Short mmCIF file of N, CA and C in Angstrom, two decimals:
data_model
loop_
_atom_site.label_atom_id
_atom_site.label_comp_id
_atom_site.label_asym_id
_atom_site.label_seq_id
_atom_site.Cartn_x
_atom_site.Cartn_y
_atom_site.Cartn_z
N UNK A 1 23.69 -55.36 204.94
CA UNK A 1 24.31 -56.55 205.49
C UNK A 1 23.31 -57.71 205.55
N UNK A 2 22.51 -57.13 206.32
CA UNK A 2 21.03 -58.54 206.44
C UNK A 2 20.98 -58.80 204.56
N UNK A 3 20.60 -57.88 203.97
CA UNK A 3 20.28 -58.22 202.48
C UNK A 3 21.01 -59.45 202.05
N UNK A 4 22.76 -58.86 202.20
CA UNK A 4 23.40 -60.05 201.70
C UNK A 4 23.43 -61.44 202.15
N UNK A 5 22.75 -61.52 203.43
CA UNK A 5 22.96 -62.48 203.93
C UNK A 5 21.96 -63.46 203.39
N UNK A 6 21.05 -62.50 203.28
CA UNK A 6 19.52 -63.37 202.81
C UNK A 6 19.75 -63.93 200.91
N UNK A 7 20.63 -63.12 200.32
CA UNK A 7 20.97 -63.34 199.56
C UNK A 7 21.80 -64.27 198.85
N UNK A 8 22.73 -64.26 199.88
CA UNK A 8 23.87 -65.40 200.19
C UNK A 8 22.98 -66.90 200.31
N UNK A 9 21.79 -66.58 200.92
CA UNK A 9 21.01 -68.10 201.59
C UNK A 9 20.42 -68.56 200.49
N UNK A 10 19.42 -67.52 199.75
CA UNK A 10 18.61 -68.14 198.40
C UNK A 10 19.60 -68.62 197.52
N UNK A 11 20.76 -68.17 197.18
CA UNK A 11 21.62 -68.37 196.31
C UNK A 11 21.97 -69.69 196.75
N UNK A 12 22.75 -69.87 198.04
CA UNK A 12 23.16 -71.59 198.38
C UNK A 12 22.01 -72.43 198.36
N UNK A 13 20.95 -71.84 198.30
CA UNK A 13 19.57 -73.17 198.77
C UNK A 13 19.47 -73.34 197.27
N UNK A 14 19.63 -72.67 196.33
CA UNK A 14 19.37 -72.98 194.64
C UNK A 14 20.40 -73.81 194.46
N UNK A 15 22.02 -73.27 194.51
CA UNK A 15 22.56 -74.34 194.17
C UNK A 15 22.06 -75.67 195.16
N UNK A 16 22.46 -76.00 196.47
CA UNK A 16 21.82 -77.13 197.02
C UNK A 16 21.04 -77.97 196.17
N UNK A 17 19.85 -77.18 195.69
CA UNK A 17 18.62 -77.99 195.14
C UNK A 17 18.92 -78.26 194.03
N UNK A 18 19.89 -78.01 193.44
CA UNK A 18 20.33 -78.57 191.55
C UNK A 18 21.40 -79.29 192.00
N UNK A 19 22.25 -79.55 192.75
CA UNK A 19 23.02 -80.60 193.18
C UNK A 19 21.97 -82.19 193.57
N UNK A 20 21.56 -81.46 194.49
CA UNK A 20 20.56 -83.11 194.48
C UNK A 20 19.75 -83.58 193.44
N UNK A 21 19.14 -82.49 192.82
CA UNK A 21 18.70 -82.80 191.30
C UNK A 21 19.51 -83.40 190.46
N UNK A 22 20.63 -83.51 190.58
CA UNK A 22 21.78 -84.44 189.87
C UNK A 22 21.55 -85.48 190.21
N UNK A 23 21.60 -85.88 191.37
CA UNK A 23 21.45 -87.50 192.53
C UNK A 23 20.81 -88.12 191.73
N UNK A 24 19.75 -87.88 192.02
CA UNK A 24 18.33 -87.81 191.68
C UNK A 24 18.25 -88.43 190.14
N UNK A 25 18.57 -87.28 188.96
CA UNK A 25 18.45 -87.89 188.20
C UNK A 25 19.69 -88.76 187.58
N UNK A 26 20.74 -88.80 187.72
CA UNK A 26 21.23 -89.51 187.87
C UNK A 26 20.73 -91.65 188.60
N UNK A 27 20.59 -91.49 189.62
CA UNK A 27 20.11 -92.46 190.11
C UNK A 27 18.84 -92.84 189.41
N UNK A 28 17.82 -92.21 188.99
CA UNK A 28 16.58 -92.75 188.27
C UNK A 28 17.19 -93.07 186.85
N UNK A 29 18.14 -92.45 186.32
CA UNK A 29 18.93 -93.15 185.06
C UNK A 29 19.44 -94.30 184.97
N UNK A 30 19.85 -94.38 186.37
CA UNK A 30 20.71 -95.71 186.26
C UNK A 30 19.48 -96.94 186.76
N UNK A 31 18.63 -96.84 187.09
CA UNK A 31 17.58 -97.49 187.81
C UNK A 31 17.23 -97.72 189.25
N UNK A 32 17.83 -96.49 189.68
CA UNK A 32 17.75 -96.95 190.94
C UNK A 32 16.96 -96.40 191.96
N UNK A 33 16.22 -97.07 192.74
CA UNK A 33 14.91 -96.73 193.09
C UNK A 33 15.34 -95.48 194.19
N UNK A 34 14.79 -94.10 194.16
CA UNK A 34 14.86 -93.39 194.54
C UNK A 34 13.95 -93.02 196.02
N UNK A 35 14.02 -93.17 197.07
CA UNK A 35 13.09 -93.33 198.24
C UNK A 35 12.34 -92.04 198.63
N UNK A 36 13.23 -91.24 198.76
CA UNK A 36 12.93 -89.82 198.96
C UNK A 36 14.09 -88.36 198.45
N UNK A 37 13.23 -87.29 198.20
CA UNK A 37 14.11 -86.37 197.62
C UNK A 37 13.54 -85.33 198.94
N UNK A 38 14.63 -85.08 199.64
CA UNK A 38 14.25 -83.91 200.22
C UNK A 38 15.13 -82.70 200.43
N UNK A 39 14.89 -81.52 200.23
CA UNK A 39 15.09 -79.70 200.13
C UNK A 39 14.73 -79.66 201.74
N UNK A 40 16.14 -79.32 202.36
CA UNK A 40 15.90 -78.50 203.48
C UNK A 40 16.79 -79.32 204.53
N UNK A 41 16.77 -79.01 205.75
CA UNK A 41 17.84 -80.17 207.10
C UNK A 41 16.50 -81.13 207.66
N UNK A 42 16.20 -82.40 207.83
CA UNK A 42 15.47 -83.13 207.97
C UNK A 42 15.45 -82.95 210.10
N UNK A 43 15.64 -81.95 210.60
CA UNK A 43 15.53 -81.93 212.26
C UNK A 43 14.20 -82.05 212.18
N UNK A 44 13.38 -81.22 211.77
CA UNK A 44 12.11 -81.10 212.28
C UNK A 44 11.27 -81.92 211.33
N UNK A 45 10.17 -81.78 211.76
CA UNK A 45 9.13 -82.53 210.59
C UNK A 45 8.97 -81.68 209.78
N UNK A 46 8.63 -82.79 208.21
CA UNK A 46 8.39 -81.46 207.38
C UNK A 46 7.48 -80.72 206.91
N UNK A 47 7.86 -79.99 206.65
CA UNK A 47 6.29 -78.47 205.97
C UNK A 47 5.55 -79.37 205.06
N UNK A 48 6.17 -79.91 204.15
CA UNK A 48 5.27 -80.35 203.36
C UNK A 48 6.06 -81.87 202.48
N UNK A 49 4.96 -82.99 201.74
CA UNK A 49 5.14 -84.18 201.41
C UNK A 49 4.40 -84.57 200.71
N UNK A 50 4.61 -85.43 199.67
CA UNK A 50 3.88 -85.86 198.79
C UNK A 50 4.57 -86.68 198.11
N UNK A 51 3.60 -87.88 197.94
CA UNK A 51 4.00 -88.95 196.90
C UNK A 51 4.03 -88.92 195.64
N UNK A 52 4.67 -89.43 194.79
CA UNK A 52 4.32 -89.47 193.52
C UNK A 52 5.52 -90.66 192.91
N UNK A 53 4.17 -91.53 192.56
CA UNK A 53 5.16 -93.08 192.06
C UNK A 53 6.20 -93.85 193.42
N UNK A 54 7.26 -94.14 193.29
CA UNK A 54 8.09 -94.22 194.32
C UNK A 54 8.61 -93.59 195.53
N UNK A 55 9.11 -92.18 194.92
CA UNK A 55 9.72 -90.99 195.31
C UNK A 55 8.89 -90.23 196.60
N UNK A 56 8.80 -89.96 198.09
CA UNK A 56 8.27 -89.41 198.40
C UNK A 56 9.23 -87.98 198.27
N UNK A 57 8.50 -86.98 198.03
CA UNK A 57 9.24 -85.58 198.29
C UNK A 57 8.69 -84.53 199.11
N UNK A 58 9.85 -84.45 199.79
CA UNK A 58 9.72 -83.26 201.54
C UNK A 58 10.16 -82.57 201.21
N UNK A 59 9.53 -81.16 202.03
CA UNK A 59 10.51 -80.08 201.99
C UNK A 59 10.69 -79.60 203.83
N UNK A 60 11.51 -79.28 204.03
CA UNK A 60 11.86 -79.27 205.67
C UNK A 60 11.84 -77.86 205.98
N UNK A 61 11.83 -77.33 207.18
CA UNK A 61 11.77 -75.65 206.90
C UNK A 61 12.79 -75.07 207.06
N UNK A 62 14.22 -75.98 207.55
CA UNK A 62 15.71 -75.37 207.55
C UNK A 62 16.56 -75.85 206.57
N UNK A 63 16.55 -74.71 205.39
CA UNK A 63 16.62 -74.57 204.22
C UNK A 63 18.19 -75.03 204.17
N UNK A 64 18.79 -75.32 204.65
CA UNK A 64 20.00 -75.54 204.52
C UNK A 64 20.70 -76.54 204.34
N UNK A 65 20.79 -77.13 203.49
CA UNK A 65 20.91 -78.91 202.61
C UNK A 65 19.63 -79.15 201.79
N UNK A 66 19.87 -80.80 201.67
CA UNK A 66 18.85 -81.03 200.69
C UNK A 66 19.69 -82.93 200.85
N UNK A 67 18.90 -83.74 200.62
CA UNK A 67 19.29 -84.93 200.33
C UNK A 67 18.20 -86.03 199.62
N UNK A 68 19.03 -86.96 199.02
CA UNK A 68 18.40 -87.71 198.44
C UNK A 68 18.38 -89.10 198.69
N UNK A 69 17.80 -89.82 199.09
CA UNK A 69 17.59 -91.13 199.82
C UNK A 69 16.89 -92.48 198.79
N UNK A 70 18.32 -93.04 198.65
CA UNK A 70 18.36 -94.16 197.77
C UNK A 70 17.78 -95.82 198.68
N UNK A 71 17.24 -96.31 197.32
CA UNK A 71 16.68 -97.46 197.93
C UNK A 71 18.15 -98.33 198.35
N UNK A 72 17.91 -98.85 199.96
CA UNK A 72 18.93 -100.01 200.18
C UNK A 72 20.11 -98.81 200.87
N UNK A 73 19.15 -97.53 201.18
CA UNK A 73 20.75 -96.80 201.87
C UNK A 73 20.33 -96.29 203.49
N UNK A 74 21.02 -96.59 204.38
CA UNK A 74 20.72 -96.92 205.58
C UNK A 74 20.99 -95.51 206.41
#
């Protein structure tokens, strides 16, 4: 039971993270300045961050979402 559950979680956190990977590239296709990409629920601070070019990218430690934060979105 625990197995599946844990199983159930990696599985939704993969899809999650290729859904926003769409955003993402999507929005850098179209030109649009991308603010932050972050993997995980933004409650707490995150585990980890790093810049690169525009884009800062977080990862949060409650794996459950993921979002992508467009320039000019409130």
């Amino acid at each position: 039971m625990i197995i599946t559950a844990l199983v159930f979680l990696l599985i939704l956190s993969v899809l999650v993270l290729i859904h926003e990977a769409g955003h993402y590239f999507v929005a850098k296709k179209f030109g649009i300045k991308v603010e932050e990409f972050g993997f995980g629920f933004p409650l707490t601070p995150p585990i980890w961050q790093k810049k690169h070019g525009e884009t800062l990218y977080s990862f949060y430690p409650i794996l459950i979402g993921g979002f992508v934060k467009l320039y000019g979105e409130d």
